[in-house]
Amino acid sequence: MTPEPARTGAALLDELHAALTRYVILPSPHALDAVVLWTAASHAQLAWAHAPRLVIRAPEKRCGKSRLLDVVEATCHDPFLTVNASPAAVYRSITEDPPTMLVDEADTIFGPNADGNEDLRGLLNAGHQRNRPAKRYDAATNRVESIATFAMAALAGIGTMPDTIEDRAVIIRMRRRAPGEKVAPYRHRRDRPALVELAGRVGEWLRADLAQLERAEPPMPIEDRAADTWEPLIAVADHAGGDWPDRAREAALTLIAESQGDNEGTLRTRLLIDCRTAFGDQYEIASGELIRQLNADPEAPWRDYGSQGLTQAKLARLLGEFDIRSGNVRFPDGSQSKGYRRADFLDAWTRYCPPAGGEPSQPSQASPPSSTRDALHPRDGSKRPTEPNRPSLTSIATPGTAGTATPSTTERGAA
């Protein structure tokens, strides 16, 4: 019996998730979900109006950037791995069915000590959107040539990338592994084949539905260029089903807040602040009323948090990370219903939220004991990883060279 497409898609994303967690520790579950969705979206570039960039950056060496790029290279569509390739070589490598550009050591191209790379930066900026070809004059034919630029691209390096690139990117901030954090060593010849096989199955799933994906208009919790960048990832998540639609939107809100240095912090911190506003001077609030107020705010992300907006189940899952649980609450008018007590929020508000004046005193009733915190259970990647389908380009100003094989590295990826 053939499984239904949505369940198949969710299972494939789960496999990709497991493969990443096997070899790399990412800084957060949101970052991990974002890389999974970005990698999957690379297989359906023909359907997208925008080609999101993936910026993998770290403050120092040995933070797992190259290891993460290794796994992305094995699982993305038609990888084109380059280190210091000339702009001419990159331009000529982008076809109608574009490859996925992977740029390692991007800080040597765009860092403070680099210069003369405006052509490559222009390509990466223009290639974020369809129908933005580069124009070059061909003296041999006395004609102006249009060169395609549209292609998804991942860039790994130390420090920040240019603002014009990061503004079009999903940004992953890598960290060194802490003591006790373990990952499996990645060996190119041994492990890559199974990852390539997984990439083939992800590509078959998405490319069978390109027309549907091209028509997709997923509800977005964000706007403007951020929405352009994240739309392919959220479209893939909605197409997969399961819990991926919610995870994709939460990842988008969280990573965007982090990249903007938003004072309200991550999605969960934003939720704490909005719950504090909803409470006002009340000591208890019904779950239904809290949901109503959160979804009613047109400037908050909650009404677009999934197809039905924020629900009581989703609210409980988000607040559970702070050991905040709903319970049976009796209100001053004598009524009783499922709800939340102000006392249960006070510790989280103190730790995570900016100060708010005029906090009412704590209510007299005791808080119920907290249950065990929700936890993420890492999936066990059982697949083991065939050969690269596109050679690397490692020389400057050498368009059209055969390049070298994808370099092997002994770095063990860390977060």
CSV table of C-alpha atoms in Angstrom, one decimal:
chain,number,residue,atom,x,y,z
A,1,MET,CA,0.0,0.0,0.0
A,2,THR,CA,1.4,3.3,-1.0
A,3,PRO,CA,1.6,5.9,1.9
A,4,GLU,CA,-0.2,9.1,1.4
A,5,PRO,CA,2.0,12.0,0.1
A,6,ALA,CA,1.8,14.2,3.2
A,7,ARG,CA,2.9,11.4,5.5
A,8,THR,CA,5.7,10.4,3.1
A,9,GLY,CA,6.9,14.0,3.0
A,10,ALA,CA,6.9,14.3,6.8
A,11,ALA,CA,8.8,11.0,7.1
A,12,LEU,CA,11.4,12.2,4.6
A,13,LEU,CA,11.9,15.5,6.5
A,14,ASP,CA,12.3,13.4,9.7
A,15,GLU,CA,15.0,11.3,8.0
A,16,LEU,CA,16.8,14.4,6.9
A,17,HIS,CA,16.5,15.8,10.5
A,18,ALA,CA,18.0,12.6,11.9
A,19,ALA,CA,20.9,12.7,9.4
A,20,LEU,CA,21.8,16.2,10.4
A,21,THR,CA,21.6,15.5,14.2
A,22,ARG,CA,23.8,12.4,13.6
A,23,TYR,CA,26.8,14.5,12.4
A,24,VAL,CA,26.2,18.1,13.6
A,25,ILE,CA,25.0,19.8,16.7
A,26,LEU,CA,23.1,22.9,15.8
A,27,PRO,CA,22.5,25.8,18.2
A,28,SER,CA,18.8,25.2,18.6
A,29,PRO,CA,15.9,23.0,17.4
A,30,HIS,CA,14.7,26.0,15.3
A,31,ALA,CA,18.0,26.2,13.5
A,32,LEU,CA,17.9,22.5,12.9
A,33,ASP,CA,14.4,22.6,11.4
A,34,ALA,CA,15.4,25.6,9.2
A,35,VAL,CA,18.4,23.7,7.7
A,36,VAL,CA,16.2,20.6,7.1
A,37,LEU,CA,13.6,22.7,5.3
A,38,TRP,CA,16.2,24.8,3.3
A,39,THR,CA,17.9,21.6,2.1
A,40,ALA,CA,14.7,20.1,1.1
A,41,ALA,CA,13.5,23.3,-0.7
A,42,SER,CA,16.7,23.2,-2.8
A,43,HIS,CA,15.2,20.2,-4.7
A,44,ALA,CA,12.2,22.3,-5.9
A,45,GLN,CA,13.9,25.5,-7.0
A,46,LEU,CA,12.0,25.3,-10.3
A,47,ALA,CA,8.8,26.1,-8.2
A,48,TRP,CA,10.1,29.1,-6.2
A,49,ALA,CA,9.9,32.8,-7.0
A,50,HIS,CA,12.8,33.4,-4.5
A,51,ALA,CA,15.9,31.5,-3.8
A,52,PRO,CA,16.7,31.8,-0.1
A,53,ARG,CA,20.3,32.0,1.1
A,54,LEU,CA,21.6,30.0,4.0
A,55,VAL,CA,24.2,31.8,6.0
A,56,ILE,CA,26.2,29.5,8.3
A,57,ARG,CA,28.4,31.6,10.5
A,58,ALA,CA,30.4,31.3,13.7
A,59,PRO,CA,32.6,33.6,15.9
A,60,GLU,CA,35.6,31.2,15.7
A,61,LYS,CA,37.0,28.1,14.0
A,62,ARG,CA,36.0,24.6,15.0
A,63,CYS,CA,32.3,25.4,15.3
A,64,GLY,CA,31.0,22.9,12.8
A,65,LYS,CA,30.4,25.1,9.8
A,66,SER,CA,32.3,23.0,7.3
A,67,ARG,CA,30.8,19.8,8.7
A,68,LEU,CA,27.3,21.2,8.4
A,69,LEU,CA,28.1,22.2,4.8
A,70,ASP,CA,29.3,18.6,4.1
A,71,VAL,CA,26.0,17.2,5.1
A,72,VAL,CA,24.0,19.9,3.2
A,73,GLU,CA,26.2,19.2,0.2
A,74,ALA,CA,25.3,15.5,0.3
A,75,THR,CA,21.6,16.0,0.7
A,76,CYS,CA,20.8,19.1,-1.4
A,77,HIS,CA,19.9,19.3,-5.1
A,78,ASP,CA,22.8,19.2,-7.6
A,79,PRO,CA,25.5,20.7,-5.2
A,80,PHE,CA,28.0,23.1,-6.6
A,81,LEU,CA,30.7,23.5,-4.0
A,82,THR,CA,33.1,26.3,-4.5
A,83,VAL,CA,36.0,27.9,-2.6
A,84,ASN,CA,37.2,31.2,-4.1
A,85,ALA,CA,35.8,30.4,-7.5
A,86,SER,CA,35.8,33.2,-10.1
A,87,PRO,CA,32.5,35.1,-10.7
A,88,ALA,CA,32.8,34.0,-14.4
A,89,ALA,CA,32.9,30.3,-13.4
A,90,VAL,CA,30.0,30.7,-11.1
A,91,TYR,CA,27.9,32.6,-13.6
A,92,ARG,CA,28.4,29.9,-16.3
A,93,SER,CA,27.4,27.2,-13.8
A,94,ILE,CA,23.9,28.5,-13.2
A,95,THR,CA,21.5,26.8,-15.6
A,96,GLU,CA,17.7,26.8,-16.2
A,97,ASP,CA,17.4,24.1,-13.6
A,98,PRO,CA,19.9,25.7,-11.2
A,99,PRO,CA,22.4,23.9,-8.9
A,100,THR,CA,22.6,24.6,-5.2
A,101,MET,CA,25.6,26.9,-4.7
A,102,LEU,CA,27.7,26.1,-1.6
A,103,VAL,CA,30.5,28.6,-0.7
A,104,ASP,CA,32.8,27.5,2.1
A,105,GLU,CA,35.2,30.0,3.8
A,106,ALA,CA,32.9,32.8,2.6
A,107,ASP,CA,34.6,35.2,5.0
A,108,THR,CA,37.7,35.1,2.7
A,109,ILE,CA,35.4,36.4,-0.1
A,110,PHE,CA,33.3,38.9,1.8
A,111,GLY,CA,35.3,39.6,5.0
A,112,PRO,CA,36.9,42.9,6.0
A,113,ASN,CA,40.2,42.0,4.3
A,114,ALA,CA,38.6,40.9,1.0
A,115,ASP,CA,38.1,43.1,-2.0
A,116,GLY,CA,37.3,42.7,-5.7
A,117,ASN,CA,34.3,40.5,-5.2
A,118,GLU,CA,31.5,42.9,-6.0
A,119,ASP,CA,30.6,40.8,-9.1
A,120,LEU,CA,30.0,37.7,-6.9
A,121,ARG,CA,28.2,39.7,-4.3
A,122,GLY,CA,26.0,41.2,-7.0
A,123,LEU,CA,25.2,37.7,-8.3
A,124,LEU,CA,24.2,36.5,-4.9
A,125,ASN,CA,22.0,39.5,-4.3
A,126,ALA,CA,20.3,39.4,-7.8
A,127,GLY,CA,20.0,35.6,-7.7
A,128,HIS,CA,17.6,35.8,-4.7
A,129,GLN,CA,14.7,36.6,-7.1
A,130,ARG,CA,13.7,35.2,-10.5
A,131,ASN,CA,14.1,37.2,-13.7
A,132,ARG,CA,17.1,39.2,-12.5
A,133,PRO,CA,19.7,38.2,-15.1
A,134,ALA,CA,23.2,39.7,-15.2
A,135,LYS,CA,24.0,41.6,-18.4
A,136,ARG,CA,27.4,41.2,-20.0
A,137,TYR,CA,28.7,42.5,-23.4
A,138,ASP,CA,30.2,39.8,-25.6
A,139,ALA,CA,32.8,41.5,-27.8
A,140,ALA,CA,33.2,38.4,-29.9
A,141,THR,CA,29.6,38.5,-31.1
A,142,ASN,CA,29.0,42.2,-30.5
A,143,ARG,CA,25.9,41.3,-28.4
A,144,VAL,CA,24.6,41.9,-24.9
A,145,GLU,CA,24.3,38.6,-23.2
A,146,SER,CA,21.8,37.8,-20.4
A,147,ILE,CA,23.2,35.4,-17.8
A,148,ALA,CA,21.0,33.6,-15.3
A,149,THR,CA,21.6,34.3,-11.6
A,150,PHE,CA,18.7,32.5,-9.9
A,151,ALA,CA,20.0,29.8,-7.6
A,152,MET,CA,19.8,28.9,-3.9
A,153,ALA,CA,23.1,29.4,-2.1
A,154,ALA,CA,24.6,28.5,1.2
A,155,LEU,CA,27.6,30.4,2.6
A,156,ALA,CA,29.7,29.3,5.5
A,157,GLY,CA,32.3,31.5,7.2
A,158,ILE,CA,33.6,33.2,10.3
A,159,GLY,CA,31.7,36.4,11.3
A,160,THR,CA,28.9,38.2,9.6
A,161,MET,CA,28.3,38.3,5.9
A,162,PRO,CA,27.4,41.6,4.0
A,163,ASP,CA,24.0,43.0,5.1
A,164,THR,CA,22.7,42.7,1.5
A,165,ILE,CA,23.3,38.9,1.7
A,166,GLU,CA,22.1,38.3,5.3
A,167,ASP,CA,18.9,40.3,4.5
A,168,ARG,CA,18.1,37.5,2.0
A,169,ALA,CA,19.2,34.6,4.2
A,170,VAL,CA,18.2,32.1,6.8
A,171,ILE,CA,21.0,32.7,9.4
A,172,ILE,CA,22.4,29.9,11.4
A,173,ARG,CA,24.8,30.9,14.3
A,174,MET,CA,27.0,27.9,15.0
A,175,ARG,CA,28.8,27.3,18.3
A,176,ARG,CA,31.5,25.0,19.5
A,177,ARG,CA,30.4,21.8,21.1
A,178,ALA,CA,30.2,21.9,24.8
A,179,PRO,CA,31.8,19.1,26.9
A,180,GLY,CA,29.6,16.0,26.7
A,181,GLU,CA,28.0,16.9,23.3
A,182,LYS,CA,28.8,14.1,21.0
A,183,VAL,CA,28.3,13.6,17.2
A,184,ALA,CA,29.3,10.8,14.9
A,185,PRO,CA,32.4,11.3,12.8
A,186,TYR,CA,31.6,12.1,9.1
A,187,ARG,CA,33.6,10.2,6.5
A,188,HIS,CA,33.0,11.2,2.9
A,189,ARG,CA,33.4,7.8,1.3
A,190,ARG,CA,31.6,5.9,4.0
A,191,ASP,CA,28.7,8.2,4.9
A,192,ARG,CA,28.0,10.3,1.8
A,193,PRO,CA,26.3,7.5,-0.3
A,194,ALA,CA,23.4,7.0,2.0
A,195,LEU,CA,22.9,10.8,2.3
A,196,VAL,CA,22.9,11.1,-1.5
A,197,GLU,CA,20.3,8.3,-1.7
A,198,LEU,CA,18.1,10.2,0.8
A,199,ALA,CA,18.5,13.4,-1.3
A,200,GLY,CA,17.3,11.4,-4.3
A,201,ARG,CA,14.1,10.4,-2.5
A,202,VAL,CA,13.5,14.0,-1.2
A,203,GLY,CA,13.9,15.2,-4.8
A,204,GLU,CA,11.5,12.6,-6.2
A,205,TRP,CA,8.9,13.6,-3.7
A,206,LEU,CA,9.1,17.3,-4.3
A,207,ARG,CA,9.7,17.3,-8.1
A,208,ALA,CA,6.6,15.1,-8.6
A,209,ASP,CA,4.5,18.1,-7.2
A,210,LEU,CA,6.3,21.1,-8.7
A,211,ALA,CA,3.1,22.5,-10.2
A,212,GLN,CA,1.3,22.3,-6.8
A,213,LEU,CA,4.3,23.9,-5.0
A,214,GLU,CA,4.5,26.7,-7.6
A,215,ARG,CA,0.9,27.6,-6.9
A,216,ALA,CA,1.3,27.4,-3.1
A,217,GLU,CA,0.6,30.5,-1.1
A,218,PRO,CA,1.2,29.5,2.5
A,219,PRO,CA,0.0,31.7,5.3
A,220,MET,CA,3.1,33.6,6.5
A,221,PRO,CA,3.7,34.8,10.0
A,222,ILE,CA,6.2,37.4,8.6
A,223,GLU,CA,6.3,40.0,5.9
A,224,ASP,CA,8.3,41.7,3.2
A,225,ARG,CA,11.7,40.2,2.2
A,226,ALA,CA,11.7,37.9,5.2
A,227,ALA,CA,8.5,36.3,3.9
A,228,ASP,CA,10.1,36.0,0.4
A,229,THR,CA,13.0,34.2,1.9
A,230,TRP,CA,11.0,31.8,4.1
A,231,GLU,CA,8.1,31.1,1.8
A,232,PRO,CA,9.8,28.1,0.0
A,233,LEU,CA,10.7,26.5,3.4
A,234,ILE,CA,7.2,27.0,4.8
A,235,ALA,CA,5.6,25.7,1.5
A,236,VAL,CA,7.7,22.5,1.8
A,237,ALA,CA,6.7,22.1,5.5
A,238,ASP,CA,3.0,22.6,4.6
A,239,HIS,CA,3.4,20.1,1.7
A,240,ALA,CA,4.9,17.6,4.1
A,241,GLY,CA,2.3,17.9,6.8
A,242,GLY,CA,2.6,16.4,10.3
A,243,ASP,CA,4.0,18.8,12.8
A,244,TRP,CA,6.3,20.4,10.2
A,245,PRO,CA,4.0,23.4,9.4
A,246,ASP,CA,4.0,24.6,13.0
A,247,ARG,CA,7.7,23.9,13.3
A,248,ALA,CA,8.5,25.9,10.2
A,249,ARG,CA,6.6,29.0,11.3
A,250,GLU,CA,8.1,28.8,14.8
A,251,ALA,CA,11.6,28.5,13.3
A,252,ALA,CA,11.0,31.5,11.0
A,253,LEU,CA,9.8,33.8,13.8
A,254,THR,CA,12.5,32.7,16.2
A,255,LEU,CA,15.5,32.9,13.8
A,256,ILE,CA,14.3,36.3,12.4
A,257,ALA,CA,14.0,37.7,15.9
A,258,GLU,CA,17.5,36.5,16.7
A,259,SER,CA,19.0,37.9,13.5
A,260,GLN,CA,17.4,41.3,14.1
A,261,GLY,CA,18.5,41.5,17.7
A,262,ASP,CA,14.9,42.0,18.6
A,263,ASN,CA,14.5,43.1,22.2
A,264,GLU,CA,11.6,40.8,22.5
A,265,GLY,CA,13.9,37.9,21.7
A,266,THR,CA,12.7,34.5,20.5
A,267,LEU,CA,9.2,33.4,19.7
A,268,ARG,CA,8.6,32.0,23.2
A,269,THR,CA,9.9,35.2,24.8
A,270,ARG,CA,7.5,37.2,22.6
A,271,LEU,CA,4.7,34.9,23.8
A,272,LEU,CA,5.6,35.6,27.4
A,273,ILE,CA,5.4,39.3,26.8
A,274,ASP,CA,2.1,39.1,25.1
A,275,CYS,CA,0.7,36.9,27.8
A,276,ARG,CA,1.7,39.5,30.4
A,277,THR,CA,-0.2,42.1,28.4
A,278,ALA,CA,-3.2,39.8,28.2
A,279,PHE,CA,-3.2,39.2,32.0
A,280,GLY,CA,-3.3,43.0,32.7
A,281,ASP,CA,-4.0,43.2,36.5
A,282,GLN,CA,-5.8,39.8,36.6
A,283,TYR,CA,-4.5,36.9,38.7
A,284,GLU,CA,-6.1,34.2,36.6
A,285,ILE,CA,-7.2,34.0,32.9
A,286,ALA,CA,-9.2,31.4,31.1
A,287,SER,CA,-7.3,29.5,28.3
A,288,GLY,CA,-9.9,30.4,25.8
A,289,GLU,CA,-9.8,34.1,26.6
A,290,LEU,CA,-6.0,34.1,26.5
A,291,ILE,CA,-6.0,32.5,23.1
A,292,ARG,CA,-8.7,35.0,21.9
A,293,GLN,CA,-6.6,38.0,23.0
A,294,LEU,CA,-3.4,36.7,21.5
A,295,ASN,CA,-5.0,35.9,18.1
A,296,ALA,CA,-6.8,39.3,18.1
A,297,ASP,CA,-3.6,41.4,18.0
A,298,PRO,CA,-3.0,42.3,14.3
A,299,GLU,CA,0.6,43.1,14.9
A,300,ALA,CA,1.5,39.9,16.7
A,301,PRO,CA,2.5,36.6,14.9
A,302,TRP,CA,-0.2,34.4,16.6
A,303,ARG,CA,-3.1,34.7,14.1
A,304,ASP,CA,-0.7,33.3,11.4
A,305,TYR,CA,0.7,30.6,13.6
A,306,GLY,CA,-0.6,27.7,11.5
A,307,SER,CA,-3.8,27.6,9.5
A,308,GLN,CA,-6.0,28.1,12.6
A,309,GLY,CA,-3.8,30.6,14.4
A,310,LEU,CA,-2.5,29.8,17.9
A,311,THR,CA,-4.6,27.1,19.5
A,312,GLN,CA,-4.8,26.0,23.2
A,313,ALA,CA,-2.7,22.9,22.4
A,314,LYS,CA,0.1,24.9,20.7
A,315,LEU,CA,0.0,27.5,23.5
A,316,ALA,CA,0.5,24.7,26.0
A,317,ARG,CA,3.4,23.3,24.1
A,318,LEU,CA,5.2,26.7,23.9
A,319,LEU,CA,4.6,27.6,27.5
A,320,GLY,CA,5.6,24.1,28.7
A,321,GLU,CA,9.2,25.1,27.9
A,322,PHE,CA,9.0,27.5,30.8
A,323,ASP,CA,7.3,24.9,33.1
A,324,ILE,CA,4.0,26.9,32.8
A,325,ARG,CA,1.0,24.6,32.8
A,326,SER,CA,-2.7,25.2,32.6
A,327,GLY,CA,-5.1,23.9,35.2
A,328,ASN,CA,-8.6,24.1,36.6
A,329,VAL,CA,-9.0,27.7,37.7
A,330,ARG,CA,-11.7,29.3,39.9
A,331,PHE,CA,-12.6,32.9,39.0
A,332,PRO,CA,-13.9,35.7,41.3
A,333,ASP,CA,-17.4,35.2,40.0
A,334,GLY,CA,-17.4,31.6,41.1
A,335,SER,CA,-17.1,30.1,37.7
A,336,GLN,CA,-14.4,27.5,37.0
A,337,SER,CA,-12.6,26.5,33.8
A,338,LYS,CA,-9.3,25.5,32.3
A,339,GLY,CA,-6.9,28.5,32.5
A,340,TYR,CA,-3.6,29.9,33.8
A,341,ARG,CA,-2.5,31.6,37.0
A,342,ARG,CA,-0.4,34.7,37.1
A,343,ALA,CA,1.8,33.2,39.8
A,344,ASP,CA,3.0,30.5,37.3
A,345,PHE,CA,4.3,33.2,34.9
A,346,LEU,CA,6.2,35.4,37.4
A,347,ASP,CA,9.5,33.5,37.3
A,348,ALA,CA,9.6,33.3,33.5
A,349,TRP,CA,8.6,37.0,33.2
A,350,THR,CA,11.4,37.9,35.6
A,351,ARG,CA,14.1,35.8,33.8
A,352,TYR,CA,13.2,36.4,30.1
A,353,CYS,CA,11.2,39.6,29.6
A,354,PRO,CA,12.1,43.2,29.8
A,355,PRO,CA,10.8,44.9,33.0
A,356,ALA,CA,7.2,46.1,33.1
A,357,GLY,CA,6.1,48.7,35.7
A,358,GLY,CA,3.4,48.1,38.1
A,359,GLU,CA,3.4,44.3,38.5
A,360,PRO,CA,0.6,43.4,40.8
A,361,SER,CA,1.4,41.4,43.9
A,362,GLN,CA,1.4,37.6,43.8
A,363,PRO,CA,-2.0,36.0,44.4
A,364,SER,CA,-2.5,34.2,47.7
A,365,GLN,CA,-3.2,30.7,46.3
A,366,ALA,CA,-0.2,28.4,45.9
A,367,SER,CA,1.0,27.4,42.5
A,368,PRO,CA,0.5,23.8,41.5
A,369,PRO,CA,3.7,21.7,41.2
A,370,SER,CA,5.3,21.8,37.8
A,371,SER,CA,5.3,18.6,35.7
A,372,THR,CA,8.4,17.4,33.9
A,373,ARG,CA,9.5,19.8,31.2
A,374,ASP,CA,8.7,19.0,27.6
A,375,ALA,CA,11.8,17.7,25.9
A,376,LEU,CA,13.0,17.2,22.3
A,377,HIS,CA,13.9,13.6,21.6
A,378,PRO,CA,16.6,13.5,18.9
A,379,ARG,CA,15.8,11.1,16.1
A,380,ASP,CA,18.3,8.3,15.5
A,381,GLY,CA,19.6,8.4,12.0
A,382,SER,CA,19.9,4.8,10.9
A,383,LYS,CA,20.9,5.5,7.3
A,384,ARG,CA,24.5,5.3,6.2
A,385,PRO,CA,25.4,6.9,3.5
A,386,THR,CA,27.3,7.9,-3.8
A,387,GLU,CA,29.6,10.3,-5.6
A,388,PRO,CA,29.4,14.0,-6.1
A,389,ASN,CA,27.5,15.0,-9.2
A,390,ARG,CA,29.4,18.3,-9.7
A,391,PRO,CA,33.1,19.0,-9.1
A,392,SER,CA,34.4,21.7,-6.9
A,393,LEU,CA,36.0,24.9,-8.3
A,394,THR,CA,38.9,26.0,-6.1
A,395,SER,CA,40.9,28.3,-8.3
A,396,ILE,CA,40.4,32.0,-8.8
A,397,ALA,CA,39.8,33.3,-12.4
A,398,THR,CA,39.7,29.8,-13.9
A,399,PRO,CA,36.3,29.5,-15.5
A,400,GLY,CA,35.5,26.2,-17.0
A,401,THR,CA,38.1,24.2,-15.1
A,402,ALA,CA,37.3,20.7,-14.0
A,403,GLY,CA,38.2,21.5,-10.5
A,404,THR,CA,39.0,19.0,-7.7
A,405,ALA,CA,37.0,16.5,-5.9
A,406,THR,CA,35.0,17.6,-2.9
A,407,PRO,CA,37.6,17.9,-0.2
A,408,SER,CA,37.6,15.5,2.8
A,409,THR,CA,37.9,17.0,6.2
A,410,THR,CA,38.6,15.6,9.6
A,411,GLU,CA,36.7,18.3,11.4
A,412,ARG,CA,33.9,16.8,13.5
A,413,GLY,CA,31.2,19.5,13.4
A,414,ALA,CA,30.3,21.1,16.6
A,415,ALA,CA,27.8,23.5,17.9
